[in-house]
Tab-separated table of C-alpha atoms and ligand atoms in Angstrom:
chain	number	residue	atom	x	y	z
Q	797	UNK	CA	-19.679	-62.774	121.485
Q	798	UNK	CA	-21.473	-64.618	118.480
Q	799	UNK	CA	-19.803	-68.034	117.113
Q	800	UNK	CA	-18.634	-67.657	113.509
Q	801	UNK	CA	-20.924	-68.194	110.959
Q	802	UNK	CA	-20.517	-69.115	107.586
Q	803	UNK	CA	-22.751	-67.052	104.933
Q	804	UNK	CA	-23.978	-69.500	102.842
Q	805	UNK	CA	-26.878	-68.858	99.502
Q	806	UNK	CA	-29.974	-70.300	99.894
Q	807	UNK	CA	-29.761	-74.230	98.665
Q	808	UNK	CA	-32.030	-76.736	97.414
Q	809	UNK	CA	-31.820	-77.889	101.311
Q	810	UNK	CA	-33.396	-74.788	102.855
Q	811	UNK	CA	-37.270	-74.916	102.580
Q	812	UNK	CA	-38.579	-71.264	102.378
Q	813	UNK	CA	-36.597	-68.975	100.163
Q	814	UNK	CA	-38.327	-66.077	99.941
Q	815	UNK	CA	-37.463	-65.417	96.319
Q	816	UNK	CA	-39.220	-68.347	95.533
Q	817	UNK	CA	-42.032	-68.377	93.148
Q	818	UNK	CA	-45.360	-70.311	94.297
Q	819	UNK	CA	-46.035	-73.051	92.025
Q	820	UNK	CA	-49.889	-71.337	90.968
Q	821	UNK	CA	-47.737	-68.226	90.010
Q	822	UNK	CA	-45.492	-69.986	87.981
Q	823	UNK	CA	-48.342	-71.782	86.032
Q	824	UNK	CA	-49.924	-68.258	85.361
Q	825	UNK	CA	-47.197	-67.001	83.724
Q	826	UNK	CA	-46.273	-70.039	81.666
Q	827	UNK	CA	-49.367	-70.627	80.479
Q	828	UNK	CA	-49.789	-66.428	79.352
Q	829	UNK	CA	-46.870	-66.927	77.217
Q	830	UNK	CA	-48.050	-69.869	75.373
Q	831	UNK	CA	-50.228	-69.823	72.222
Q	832	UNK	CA	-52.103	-72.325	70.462
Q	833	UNK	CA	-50.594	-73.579	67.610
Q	834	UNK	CA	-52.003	-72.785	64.325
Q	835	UNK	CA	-52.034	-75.641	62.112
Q	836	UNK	CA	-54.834	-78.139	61.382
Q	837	UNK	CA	-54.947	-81.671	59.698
Q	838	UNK	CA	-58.048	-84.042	58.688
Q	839	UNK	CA	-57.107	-87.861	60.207
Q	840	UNK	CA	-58.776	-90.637	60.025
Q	841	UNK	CA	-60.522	-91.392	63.856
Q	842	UNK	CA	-58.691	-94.515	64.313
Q	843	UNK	CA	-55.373	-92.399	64.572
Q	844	UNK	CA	-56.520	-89.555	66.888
Q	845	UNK	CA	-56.654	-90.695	70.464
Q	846	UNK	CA	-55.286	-88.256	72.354
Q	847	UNK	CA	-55.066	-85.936	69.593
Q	848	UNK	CA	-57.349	-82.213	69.955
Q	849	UNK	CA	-60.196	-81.581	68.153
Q	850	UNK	CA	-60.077	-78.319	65.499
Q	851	UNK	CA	-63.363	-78.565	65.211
Q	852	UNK	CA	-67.138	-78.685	66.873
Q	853	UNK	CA	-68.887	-82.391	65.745
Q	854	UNK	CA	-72.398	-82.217	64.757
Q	855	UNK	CA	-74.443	-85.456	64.176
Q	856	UNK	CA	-75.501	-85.811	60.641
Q	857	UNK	CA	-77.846	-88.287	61.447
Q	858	UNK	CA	-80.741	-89.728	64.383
Q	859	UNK	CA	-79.195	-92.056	66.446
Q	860	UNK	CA	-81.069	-94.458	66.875
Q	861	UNK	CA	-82.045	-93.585	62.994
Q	862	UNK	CA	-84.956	-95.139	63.234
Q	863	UNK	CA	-88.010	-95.732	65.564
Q	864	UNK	CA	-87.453	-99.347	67.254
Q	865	UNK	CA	-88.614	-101.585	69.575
Q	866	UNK	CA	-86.485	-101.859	73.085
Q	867	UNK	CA	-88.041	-105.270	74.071
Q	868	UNK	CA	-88.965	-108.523	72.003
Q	869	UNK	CA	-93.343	-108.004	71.912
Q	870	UNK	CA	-95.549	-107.330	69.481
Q	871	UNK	CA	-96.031	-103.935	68.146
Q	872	UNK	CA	-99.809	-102.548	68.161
Q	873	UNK	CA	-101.358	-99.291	67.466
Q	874	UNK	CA	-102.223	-97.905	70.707
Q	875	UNK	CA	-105.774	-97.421	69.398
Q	876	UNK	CA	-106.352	-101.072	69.329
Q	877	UNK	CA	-105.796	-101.622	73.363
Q	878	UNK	CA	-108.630	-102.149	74.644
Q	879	UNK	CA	-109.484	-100.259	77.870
Q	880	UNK	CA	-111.061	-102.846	80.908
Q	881	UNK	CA	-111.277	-105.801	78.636
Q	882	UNK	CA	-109.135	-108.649	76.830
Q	883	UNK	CA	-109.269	-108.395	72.873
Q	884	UNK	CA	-107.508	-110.152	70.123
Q	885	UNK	CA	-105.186	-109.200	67.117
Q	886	UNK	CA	-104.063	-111.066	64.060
Q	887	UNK	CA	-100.427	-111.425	63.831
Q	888	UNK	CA	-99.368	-110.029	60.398
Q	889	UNK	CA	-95.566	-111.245	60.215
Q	890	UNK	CA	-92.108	-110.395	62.206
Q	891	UNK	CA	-90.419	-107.282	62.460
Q	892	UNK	CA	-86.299	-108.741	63.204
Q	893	UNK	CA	-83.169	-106.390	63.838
Q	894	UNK	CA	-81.945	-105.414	60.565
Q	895	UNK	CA	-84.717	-107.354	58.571
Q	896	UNK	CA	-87.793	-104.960	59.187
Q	897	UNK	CA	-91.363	-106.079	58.186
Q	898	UNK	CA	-92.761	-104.170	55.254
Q	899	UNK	CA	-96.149	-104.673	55.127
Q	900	UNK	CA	-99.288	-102.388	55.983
Q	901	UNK	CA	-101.300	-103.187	58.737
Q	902	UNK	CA	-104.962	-103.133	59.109
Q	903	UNK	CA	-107.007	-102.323	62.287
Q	904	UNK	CA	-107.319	-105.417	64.876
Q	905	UNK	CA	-103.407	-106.657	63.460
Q	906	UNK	CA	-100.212	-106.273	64.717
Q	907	UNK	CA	-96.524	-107.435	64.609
Q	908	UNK	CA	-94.232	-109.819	66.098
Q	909	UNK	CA	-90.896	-107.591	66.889
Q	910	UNK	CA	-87.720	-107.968	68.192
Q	911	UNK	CA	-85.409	-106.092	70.475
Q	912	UNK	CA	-83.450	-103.042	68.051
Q	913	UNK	CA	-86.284	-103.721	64.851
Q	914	UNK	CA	-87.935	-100.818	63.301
Q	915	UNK	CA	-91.261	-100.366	64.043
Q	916	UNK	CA	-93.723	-101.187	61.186
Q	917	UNK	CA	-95.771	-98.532	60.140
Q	918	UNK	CA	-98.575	-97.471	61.590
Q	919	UNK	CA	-97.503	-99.209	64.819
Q	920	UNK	CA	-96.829	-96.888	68.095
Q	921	UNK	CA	-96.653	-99.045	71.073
Q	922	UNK	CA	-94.694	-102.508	71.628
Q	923	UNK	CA	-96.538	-104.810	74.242
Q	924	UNK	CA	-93.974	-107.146	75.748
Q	925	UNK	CA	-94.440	-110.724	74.981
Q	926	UNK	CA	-94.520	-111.796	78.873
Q	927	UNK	CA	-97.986	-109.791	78.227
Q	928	UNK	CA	-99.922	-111.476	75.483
Q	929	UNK	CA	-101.382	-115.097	75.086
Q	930	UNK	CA	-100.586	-116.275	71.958
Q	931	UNK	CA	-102.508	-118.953	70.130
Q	932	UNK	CA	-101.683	-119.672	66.373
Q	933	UNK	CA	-101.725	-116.237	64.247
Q	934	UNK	CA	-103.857	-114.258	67.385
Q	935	UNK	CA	-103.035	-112.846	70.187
Q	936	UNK	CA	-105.057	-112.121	73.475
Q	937	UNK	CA	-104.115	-108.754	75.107
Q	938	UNK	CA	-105.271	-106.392	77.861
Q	939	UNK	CA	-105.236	-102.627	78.528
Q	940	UNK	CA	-102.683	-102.303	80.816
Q	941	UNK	CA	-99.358	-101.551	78.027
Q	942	UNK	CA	-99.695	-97.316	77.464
Q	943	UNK	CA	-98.870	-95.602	74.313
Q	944	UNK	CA	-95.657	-95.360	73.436
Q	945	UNK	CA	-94.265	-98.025	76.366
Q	946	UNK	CA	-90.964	-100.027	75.188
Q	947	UNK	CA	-90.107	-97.617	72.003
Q	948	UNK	CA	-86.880	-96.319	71.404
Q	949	UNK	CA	-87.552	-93.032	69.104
Q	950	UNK	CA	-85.633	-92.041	66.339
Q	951	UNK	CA	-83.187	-89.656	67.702
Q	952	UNK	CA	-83.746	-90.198	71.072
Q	953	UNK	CA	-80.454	-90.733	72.083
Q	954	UNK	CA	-78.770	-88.014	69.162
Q	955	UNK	CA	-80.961	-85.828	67.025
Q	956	UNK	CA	-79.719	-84.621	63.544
Q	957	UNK	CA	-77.799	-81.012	64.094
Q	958	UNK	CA	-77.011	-81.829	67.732
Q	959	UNK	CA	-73.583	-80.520	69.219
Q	960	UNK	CA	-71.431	-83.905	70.039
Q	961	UNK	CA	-68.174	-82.826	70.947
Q	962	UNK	CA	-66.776	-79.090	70.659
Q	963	UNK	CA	-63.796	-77.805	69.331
Q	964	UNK	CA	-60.857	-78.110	71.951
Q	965	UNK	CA	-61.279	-81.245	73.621
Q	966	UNK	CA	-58.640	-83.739	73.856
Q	967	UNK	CA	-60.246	-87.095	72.185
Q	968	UNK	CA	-60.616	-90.297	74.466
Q	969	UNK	CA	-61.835	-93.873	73.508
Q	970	UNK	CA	-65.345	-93.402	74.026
Q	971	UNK	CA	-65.412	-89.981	71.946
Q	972	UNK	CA	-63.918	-92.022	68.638
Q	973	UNK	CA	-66.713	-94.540	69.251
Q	974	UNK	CA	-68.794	-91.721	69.362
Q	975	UNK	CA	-68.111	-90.082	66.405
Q	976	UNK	CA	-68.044	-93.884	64.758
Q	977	UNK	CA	-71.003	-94.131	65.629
Q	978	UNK	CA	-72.575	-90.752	63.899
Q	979	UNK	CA	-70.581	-92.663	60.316
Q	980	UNK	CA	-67.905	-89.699	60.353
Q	981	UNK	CA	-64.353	-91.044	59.288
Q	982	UNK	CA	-62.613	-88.350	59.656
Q	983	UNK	CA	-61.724	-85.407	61.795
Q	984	UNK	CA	-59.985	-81.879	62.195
Q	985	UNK	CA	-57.218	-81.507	65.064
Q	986	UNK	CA	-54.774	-79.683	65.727
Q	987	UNK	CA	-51.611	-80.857	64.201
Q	988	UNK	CA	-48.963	-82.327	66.506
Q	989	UNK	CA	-46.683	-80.003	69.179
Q	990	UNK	CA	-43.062	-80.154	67.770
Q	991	UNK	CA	-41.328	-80.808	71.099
Q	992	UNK	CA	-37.360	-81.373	71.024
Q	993	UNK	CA	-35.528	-81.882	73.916
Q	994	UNK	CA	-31.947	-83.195	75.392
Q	995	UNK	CA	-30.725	-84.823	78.467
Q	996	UNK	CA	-27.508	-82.921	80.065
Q	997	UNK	CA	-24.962	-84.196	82.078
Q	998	UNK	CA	-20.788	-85.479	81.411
Q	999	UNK	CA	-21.721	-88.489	84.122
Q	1000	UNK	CA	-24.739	-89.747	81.920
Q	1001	UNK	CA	-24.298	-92.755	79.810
Q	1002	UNK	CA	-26.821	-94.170	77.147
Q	1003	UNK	CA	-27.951	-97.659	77.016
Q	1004	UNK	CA	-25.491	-100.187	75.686
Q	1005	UNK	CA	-22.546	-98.300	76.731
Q	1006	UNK	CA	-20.770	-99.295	79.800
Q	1007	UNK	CA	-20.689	-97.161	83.301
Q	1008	UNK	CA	-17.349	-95.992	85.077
Q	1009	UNK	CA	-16.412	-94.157	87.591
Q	1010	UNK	CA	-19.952	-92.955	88.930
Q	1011	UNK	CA	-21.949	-92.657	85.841
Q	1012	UNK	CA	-25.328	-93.191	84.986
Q	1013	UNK	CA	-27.437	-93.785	82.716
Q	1014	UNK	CA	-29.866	-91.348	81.108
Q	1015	UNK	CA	-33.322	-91.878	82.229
Q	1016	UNK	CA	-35.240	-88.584	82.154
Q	1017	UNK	CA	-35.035	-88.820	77.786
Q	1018	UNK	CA	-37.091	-92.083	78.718
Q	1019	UNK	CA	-39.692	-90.809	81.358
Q	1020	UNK	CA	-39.862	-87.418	79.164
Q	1021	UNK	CA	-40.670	-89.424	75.871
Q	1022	UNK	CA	-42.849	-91.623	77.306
Q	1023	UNK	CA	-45.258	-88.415	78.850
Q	1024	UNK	CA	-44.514	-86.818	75.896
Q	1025	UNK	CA	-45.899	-89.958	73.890
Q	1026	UNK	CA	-49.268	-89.704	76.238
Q	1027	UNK	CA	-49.839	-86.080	75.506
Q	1028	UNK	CA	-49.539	-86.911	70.863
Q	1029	UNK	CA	-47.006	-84.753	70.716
Q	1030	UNK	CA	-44.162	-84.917	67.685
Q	1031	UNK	CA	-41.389	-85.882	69.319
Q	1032	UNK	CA	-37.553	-85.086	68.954
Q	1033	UNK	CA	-35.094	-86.940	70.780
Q	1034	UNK	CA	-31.679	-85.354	70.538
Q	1035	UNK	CA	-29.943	-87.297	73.015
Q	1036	UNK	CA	-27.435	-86.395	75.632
Q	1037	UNK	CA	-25.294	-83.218	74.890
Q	1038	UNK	CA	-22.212	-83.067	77.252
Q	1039	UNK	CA	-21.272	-80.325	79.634
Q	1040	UNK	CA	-19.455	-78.351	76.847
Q	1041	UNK	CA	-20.645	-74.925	76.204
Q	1042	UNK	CA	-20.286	-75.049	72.213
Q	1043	UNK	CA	-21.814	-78.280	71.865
Q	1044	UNK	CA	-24.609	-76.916	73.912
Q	1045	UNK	CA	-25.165	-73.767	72.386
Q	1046	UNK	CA	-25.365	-75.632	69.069
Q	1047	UNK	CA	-28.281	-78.210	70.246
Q	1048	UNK	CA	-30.022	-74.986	71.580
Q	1049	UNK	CA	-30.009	-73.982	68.244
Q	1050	UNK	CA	-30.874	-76.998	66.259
Q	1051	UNK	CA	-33.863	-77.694	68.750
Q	1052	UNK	CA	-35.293	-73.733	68.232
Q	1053	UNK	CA	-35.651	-74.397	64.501
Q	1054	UNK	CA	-36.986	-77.640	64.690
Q	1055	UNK	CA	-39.841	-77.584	67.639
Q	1056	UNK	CA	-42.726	-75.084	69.593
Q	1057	UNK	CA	-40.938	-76.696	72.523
Q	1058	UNK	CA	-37.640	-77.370	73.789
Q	1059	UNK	CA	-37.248	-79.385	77.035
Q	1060	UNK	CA	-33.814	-79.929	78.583
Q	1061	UNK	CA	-33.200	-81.737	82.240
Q	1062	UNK	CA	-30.231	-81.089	84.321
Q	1063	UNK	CA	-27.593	-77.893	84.473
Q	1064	UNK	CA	-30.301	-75.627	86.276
Q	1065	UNK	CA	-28.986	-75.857	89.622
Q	1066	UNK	CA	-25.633	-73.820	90.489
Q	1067	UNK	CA	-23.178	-76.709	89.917
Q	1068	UNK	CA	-19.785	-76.103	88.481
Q	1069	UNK	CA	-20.317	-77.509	85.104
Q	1070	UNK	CA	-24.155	-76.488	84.569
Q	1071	UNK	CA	-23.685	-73.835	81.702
Q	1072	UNK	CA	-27.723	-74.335	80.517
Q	1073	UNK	CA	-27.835	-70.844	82.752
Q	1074	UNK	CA	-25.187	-69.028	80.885
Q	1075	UNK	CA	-26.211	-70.051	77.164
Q	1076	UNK	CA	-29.647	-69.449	77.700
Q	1077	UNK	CA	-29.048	-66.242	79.272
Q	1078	UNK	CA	-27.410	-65.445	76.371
Q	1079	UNK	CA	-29.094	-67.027	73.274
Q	1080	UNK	CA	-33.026	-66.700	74.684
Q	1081	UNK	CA	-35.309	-64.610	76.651
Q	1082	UNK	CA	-35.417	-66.983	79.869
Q	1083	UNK	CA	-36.033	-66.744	83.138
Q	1084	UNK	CA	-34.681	-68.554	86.034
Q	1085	UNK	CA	-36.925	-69.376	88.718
Q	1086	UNK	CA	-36.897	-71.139	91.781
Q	1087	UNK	CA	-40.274	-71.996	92.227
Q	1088	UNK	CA	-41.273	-73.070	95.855
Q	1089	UNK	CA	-41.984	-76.889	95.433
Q	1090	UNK	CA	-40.239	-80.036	96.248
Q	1091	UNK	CA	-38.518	-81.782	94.478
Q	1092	UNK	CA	-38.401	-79.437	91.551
Q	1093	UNK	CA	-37.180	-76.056	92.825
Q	1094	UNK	CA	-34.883	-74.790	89.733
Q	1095	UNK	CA	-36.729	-74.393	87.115
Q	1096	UNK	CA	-36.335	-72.335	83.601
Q	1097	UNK	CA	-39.255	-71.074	81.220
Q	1098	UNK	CA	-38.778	-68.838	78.387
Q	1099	UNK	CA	-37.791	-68.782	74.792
Q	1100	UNK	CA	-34.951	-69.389	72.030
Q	1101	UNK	CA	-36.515	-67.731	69.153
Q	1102	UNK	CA	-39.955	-69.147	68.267
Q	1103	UNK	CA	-39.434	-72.275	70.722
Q	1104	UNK	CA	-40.221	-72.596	74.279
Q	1105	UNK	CA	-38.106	-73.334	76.517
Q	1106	UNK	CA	-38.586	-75.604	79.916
Q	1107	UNK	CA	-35.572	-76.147	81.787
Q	1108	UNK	CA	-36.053	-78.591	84.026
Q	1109	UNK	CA	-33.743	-79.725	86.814
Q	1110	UNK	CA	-31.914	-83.062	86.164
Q	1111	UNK	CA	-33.469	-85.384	89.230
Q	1112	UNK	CA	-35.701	-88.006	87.788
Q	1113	UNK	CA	-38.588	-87.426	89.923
Q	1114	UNK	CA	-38.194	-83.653	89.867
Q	1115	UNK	CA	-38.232	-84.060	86.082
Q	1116	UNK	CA	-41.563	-86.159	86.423
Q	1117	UNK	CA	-43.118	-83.485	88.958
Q	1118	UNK	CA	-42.029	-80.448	86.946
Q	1119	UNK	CA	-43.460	-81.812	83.635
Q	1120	UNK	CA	-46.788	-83.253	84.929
Q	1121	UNK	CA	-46.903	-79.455	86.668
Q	1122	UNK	CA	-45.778	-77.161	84.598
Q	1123	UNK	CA	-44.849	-78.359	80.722
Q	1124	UNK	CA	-48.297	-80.678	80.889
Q	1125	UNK	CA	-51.033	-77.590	81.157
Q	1126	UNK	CA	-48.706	-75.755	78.531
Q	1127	UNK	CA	-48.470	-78.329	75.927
Q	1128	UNK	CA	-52.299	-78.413	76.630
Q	1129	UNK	CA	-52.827	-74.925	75.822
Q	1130	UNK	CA	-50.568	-74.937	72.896
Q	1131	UNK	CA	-52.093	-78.056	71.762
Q	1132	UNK	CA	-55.298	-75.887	71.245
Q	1133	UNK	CA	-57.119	-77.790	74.409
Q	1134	UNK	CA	-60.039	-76.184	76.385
Q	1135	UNK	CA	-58.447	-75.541	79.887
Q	1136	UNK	CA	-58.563	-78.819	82.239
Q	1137	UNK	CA	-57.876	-78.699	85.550
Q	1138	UNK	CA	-56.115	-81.707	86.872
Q	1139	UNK	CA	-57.925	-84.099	89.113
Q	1140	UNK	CA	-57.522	-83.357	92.923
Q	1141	UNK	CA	-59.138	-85.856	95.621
Q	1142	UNK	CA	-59.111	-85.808	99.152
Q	1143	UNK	CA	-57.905	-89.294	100.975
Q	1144	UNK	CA	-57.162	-90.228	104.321
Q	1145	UNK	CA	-53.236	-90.538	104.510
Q	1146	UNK	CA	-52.206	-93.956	106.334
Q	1147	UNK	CA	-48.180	-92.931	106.504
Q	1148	UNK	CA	-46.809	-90.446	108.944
Q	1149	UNK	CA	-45.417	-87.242	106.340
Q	1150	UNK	CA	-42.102	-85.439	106.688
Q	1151	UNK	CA	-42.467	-81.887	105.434
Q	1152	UNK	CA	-41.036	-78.401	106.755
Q	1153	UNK	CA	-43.358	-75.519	105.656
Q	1154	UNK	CA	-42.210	-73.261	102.926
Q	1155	UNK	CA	-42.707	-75.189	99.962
Q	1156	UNK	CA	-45.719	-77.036	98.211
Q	1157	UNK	CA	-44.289	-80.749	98.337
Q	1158	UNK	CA	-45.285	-83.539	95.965
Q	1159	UNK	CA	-44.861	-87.035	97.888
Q	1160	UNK	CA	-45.448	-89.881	96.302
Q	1161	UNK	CA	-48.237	-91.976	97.343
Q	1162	UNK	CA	-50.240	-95.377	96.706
Q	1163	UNK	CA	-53.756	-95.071	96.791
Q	1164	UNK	CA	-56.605	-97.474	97.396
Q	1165	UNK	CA	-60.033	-98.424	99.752
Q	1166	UNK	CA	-59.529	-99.481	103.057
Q	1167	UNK	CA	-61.957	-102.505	104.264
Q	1168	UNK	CA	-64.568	-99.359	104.404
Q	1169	UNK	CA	-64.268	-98.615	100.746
Q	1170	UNK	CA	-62.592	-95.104	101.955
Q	1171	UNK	CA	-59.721	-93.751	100.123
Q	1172	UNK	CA	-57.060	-94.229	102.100
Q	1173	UNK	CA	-53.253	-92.975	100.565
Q	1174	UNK	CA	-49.789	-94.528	101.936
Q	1175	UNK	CA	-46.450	-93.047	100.745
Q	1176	UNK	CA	-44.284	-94.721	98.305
Q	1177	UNK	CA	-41.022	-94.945	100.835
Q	1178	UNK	CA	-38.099	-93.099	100.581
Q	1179	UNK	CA	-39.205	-89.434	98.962
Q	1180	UNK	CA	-35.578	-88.333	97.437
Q	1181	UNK	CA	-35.382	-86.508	94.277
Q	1182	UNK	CA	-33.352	-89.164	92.670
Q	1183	UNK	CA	-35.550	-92.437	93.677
Q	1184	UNK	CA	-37.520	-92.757	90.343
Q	1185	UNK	CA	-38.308	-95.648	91.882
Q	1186	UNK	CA	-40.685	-94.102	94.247
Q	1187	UNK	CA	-42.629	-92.550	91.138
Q	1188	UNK	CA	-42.943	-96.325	89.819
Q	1189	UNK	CA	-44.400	-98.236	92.484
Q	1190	UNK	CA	-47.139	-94.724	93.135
Q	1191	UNK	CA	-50.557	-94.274	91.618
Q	1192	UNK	CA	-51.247	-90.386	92.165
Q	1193	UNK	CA	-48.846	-87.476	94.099
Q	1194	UNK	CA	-49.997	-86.181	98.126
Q	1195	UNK	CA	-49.796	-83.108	97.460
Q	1196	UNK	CA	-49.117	-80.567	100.805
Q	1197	UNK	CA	-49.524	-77.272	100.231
Q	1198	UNK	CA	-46.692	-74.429	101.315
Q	1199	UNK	CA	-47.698	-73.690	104.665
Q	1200	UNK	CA	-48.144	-77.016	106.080
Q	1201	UNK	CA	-45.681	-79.381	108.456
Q	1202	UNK	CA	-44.990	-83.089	108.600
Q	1203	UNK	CA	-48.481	-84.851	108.819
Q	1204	UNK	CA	-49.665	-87.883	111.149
Q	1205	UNK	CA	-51.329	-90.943	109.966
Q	1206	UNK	CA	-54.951	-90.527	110.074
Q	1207	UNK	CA	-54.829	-86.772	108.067
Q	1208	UNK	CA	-57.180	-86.267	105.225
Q	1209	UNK	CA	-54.589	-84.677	102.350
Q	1210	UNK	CA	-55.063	-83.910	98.848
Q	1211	UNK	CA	-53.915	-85.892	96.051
Q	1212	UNK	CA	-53.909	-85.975	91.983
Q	1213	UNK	CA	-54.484	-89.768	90.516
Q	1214	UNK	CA	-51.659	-90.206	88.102
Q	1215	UNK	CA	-54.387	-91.499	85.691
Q	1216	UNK	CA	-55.863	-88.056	85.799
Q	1217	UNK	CA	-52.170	-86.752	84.595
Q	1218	UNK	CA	-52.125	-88.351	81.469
Z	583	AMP	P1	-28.059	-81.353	87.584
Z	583	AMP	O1	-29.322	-80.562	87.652
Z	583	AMP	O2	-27.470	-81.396	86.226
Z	583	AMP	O3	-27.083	-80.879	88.609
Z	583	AMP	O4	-28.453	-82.839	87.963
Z	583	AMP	C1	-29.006	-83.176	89.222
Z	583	AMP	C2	-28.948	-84.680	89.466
Z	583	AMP	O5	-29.741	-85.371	88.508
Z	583	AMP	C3	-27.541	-85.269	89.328
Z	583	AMP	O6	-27.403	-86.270	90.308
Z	583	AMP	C4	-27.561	-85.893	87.947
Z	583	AMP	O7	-26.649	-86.946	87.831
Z	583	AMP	C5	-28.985	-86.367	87.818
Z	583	AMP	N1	-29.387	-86.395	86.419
Z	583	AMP	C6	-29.260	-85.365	85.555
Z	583	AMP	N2	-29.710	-85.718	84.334
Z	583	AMP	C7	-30.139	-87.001	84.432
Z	583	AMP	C8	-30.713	-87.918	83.491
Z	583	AMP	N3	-30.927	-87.569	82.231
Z	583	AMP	N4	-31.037	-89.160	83.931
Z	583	AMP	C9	-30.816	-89.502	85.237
Z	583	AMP	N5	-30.294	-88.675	86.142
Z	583	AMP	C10	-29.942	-87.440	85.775
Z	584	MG	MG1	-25.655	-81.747	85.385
């Protein structure tokens, strides 16, 4: 005779649930339901890092505008080196950075110039000043300096009409110096992503109020804003709502008039109190998913009206994991950003891995070069949901796919810099 068994659903605990979504299917069908908002504003440059371009840049102008010299010299018209022999030339005047030298020049002259100065006309060539004997206003040269040698030409670097940066990309340092640089003070992006969300939970407490009996306080609003902050969205912070079906059901309203995107953490799982289920089931078109990954497994997408909806489960780190995964590529999208795939490297892993297969897992992990210079990854200890901790002290996730076990020390795994995350 069998032992008793109890029949139990499958739990956060077991690894492989077969309903499970994989975590590639999951991004699929977020990111077909999101479109790019519609809006555009002009800013000034200085106030659109991070923001998405609305429109292709085109260089107005040469850079360098003009023809200069790229090494102190003297500049010559290549006709005037000699070929075999040593001749002289009369030194006309000085050609300096930002004070060019305006006079014409005769056959048998040429100019003293500097590093960056135009280059006087009817000059072609700059021979370097290591090269020429100088004695009063003449100089001595031979035929060894070609045409052309140690000139920057106009629009050698960017030519007037050239394509600088296209429509969709998400704007870094060096693309504001960029466009600085081509004398454009203003740009078309996208405008902001409205994103509200709310922290659920009776046990959670904000700062400045004091904790009993087993609260704690509220840190996912403070991870969430902070990667919300990275990504230029316009954020709304509506605070904690309680476990209280009314005063739910009215923030999911609020938040659907006010944003594209309403993020909540916690009351996805089956707990007791968790009613996020119930009102969404009834107020939206959502869909509950367990998506195989770890941490992270509950997870809702759908929408309240015109707003998105991500509910994501209330574990710090799962919140972290979930939104660099999932809400990260859709806020892209909406944001109007050309796709971008998120950074994945390969590194030796130094720590010995816990995993049962089943689920794609997300461990934190520290990485740096060994005394090789190799890329060596070591985990950030304990790997619990709840240790935000271990997202702190880490640099980039070690990521092991569904099908794999625990791993030994010495195992090249994949991983995705944080930095590359945003
Ligand atoms: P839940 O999904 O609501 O069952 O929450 C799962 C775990 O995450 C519980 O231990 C909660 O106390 C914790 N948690 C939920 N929301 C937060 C939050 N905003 N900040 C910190 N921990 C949270
Ligand atoms: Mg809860």
């Amino acid at each position: 005779m069998n032992a008793p068994v109890i029949q139990k659903d499958i739990s956060c605990m077991d690894d492989f649930d077969p309903k499970s979504l994989s975590p590639d299917i999951a991004l699929k069908k977020i990111k077909s339901e999101i479109t790019p908002v519609k809006g555009v504003e002009k800013i000034a440059i200085r106030s659109a890092l991070n923001r998405v371009l609305a429109e292709d840049i085109y260089s107005g102008i040469n850079v360098p505008s003009g023809t200069n010299s790229a090494m102190d010299g003297y500049a010559v018209n290549s006709k005037d080196i000699p070929t075999g022999v040593v001749a002289g030339l009369r030194v006309m005047g000085t050609s300096w950075a930002g004070k060019p030298f305006r006079g014409g020049l005769s056959t048998g002259s040429c100019v003293r110039i500097m590093t960056g100065a135009l280059m006087p006309e009817g000059t072609d060539t700059v021979i370097i000043q290591e090269d020429v004997e100088r004695a009063g206003d003449n100089i001595k040269i031979d035929g060894k300096t070609k045409k052309g040698d140690n000139v920057r030409q106009a629009g050698e670097d960017i030519a007037v009409g050239d394509l600088i940066l296209n429509r969709g990309r998400r704007l870094n340092p060096a693309d504001i110096g960029l466009i600085a640089s081509l004398g454009i003070a203003e740009v078309s992006v996208t405008r902001r992503v409205r994103v509200a969300f709310f922290s659920t939970g009776d046990e959670l407490r904000s700062i400045g109020e004091e904790l009993t009996d087993g609260d704690i306080y509220d840190s996912n609003r403070y991870t969430l804003h902070g990667m919300l902050s990275r990504m230029g969205a316009h954020i709304i912070d509506m605070g904690v709502i309680t476990d209280d079906k009314d005063t739910l059901e009215e923030a999911f309203a609020i938040a659907s008039n006010n944003a594209d995107v309403l993020i909540t953490s916690g009351g996805v799982s089956v707990g007791e109190a968790d009613y996020v289920k119930e009102i969404m089931a009834k107020l939206g078109r959502v869909e509950f998913w367990k998506v195989a990954i770890k941490p992270g497994r509950p997870l809702a997408f759908g929408r309240v009206d015109n707003a998105v909806f991500f509910g994501l489960p209330g574990n710090p780190v799962s919140v972290m994991v979930t939104f660099y995964e999932f809400v990260q590529p859709a806020l892209r999208k909406m944001s109007g950003e050309k796709d971008s795939e998120i950074l994945t490297l390969k590194a030796r892993c130094d720590s010995k891995l816990k995993k049962r297969p089943g689920r794609v897992e997300y461990q934190r992990g520290i990485l740096q070069k060994d005394e090789n210079g190799e890329l060596a990854v070591f985990k950030t200890g304990a790997q619990g949901s709840g240790i935000l901790s271990s997202m702190s002290q880490a640099n980039c996730f070690i990521i092991l796919p569904m099908e794999s076990g625990g791993v030994e020390p010495g195992t090249v795994v994949d991983i995705q810099p944080f930095s590359s995350l945003i």
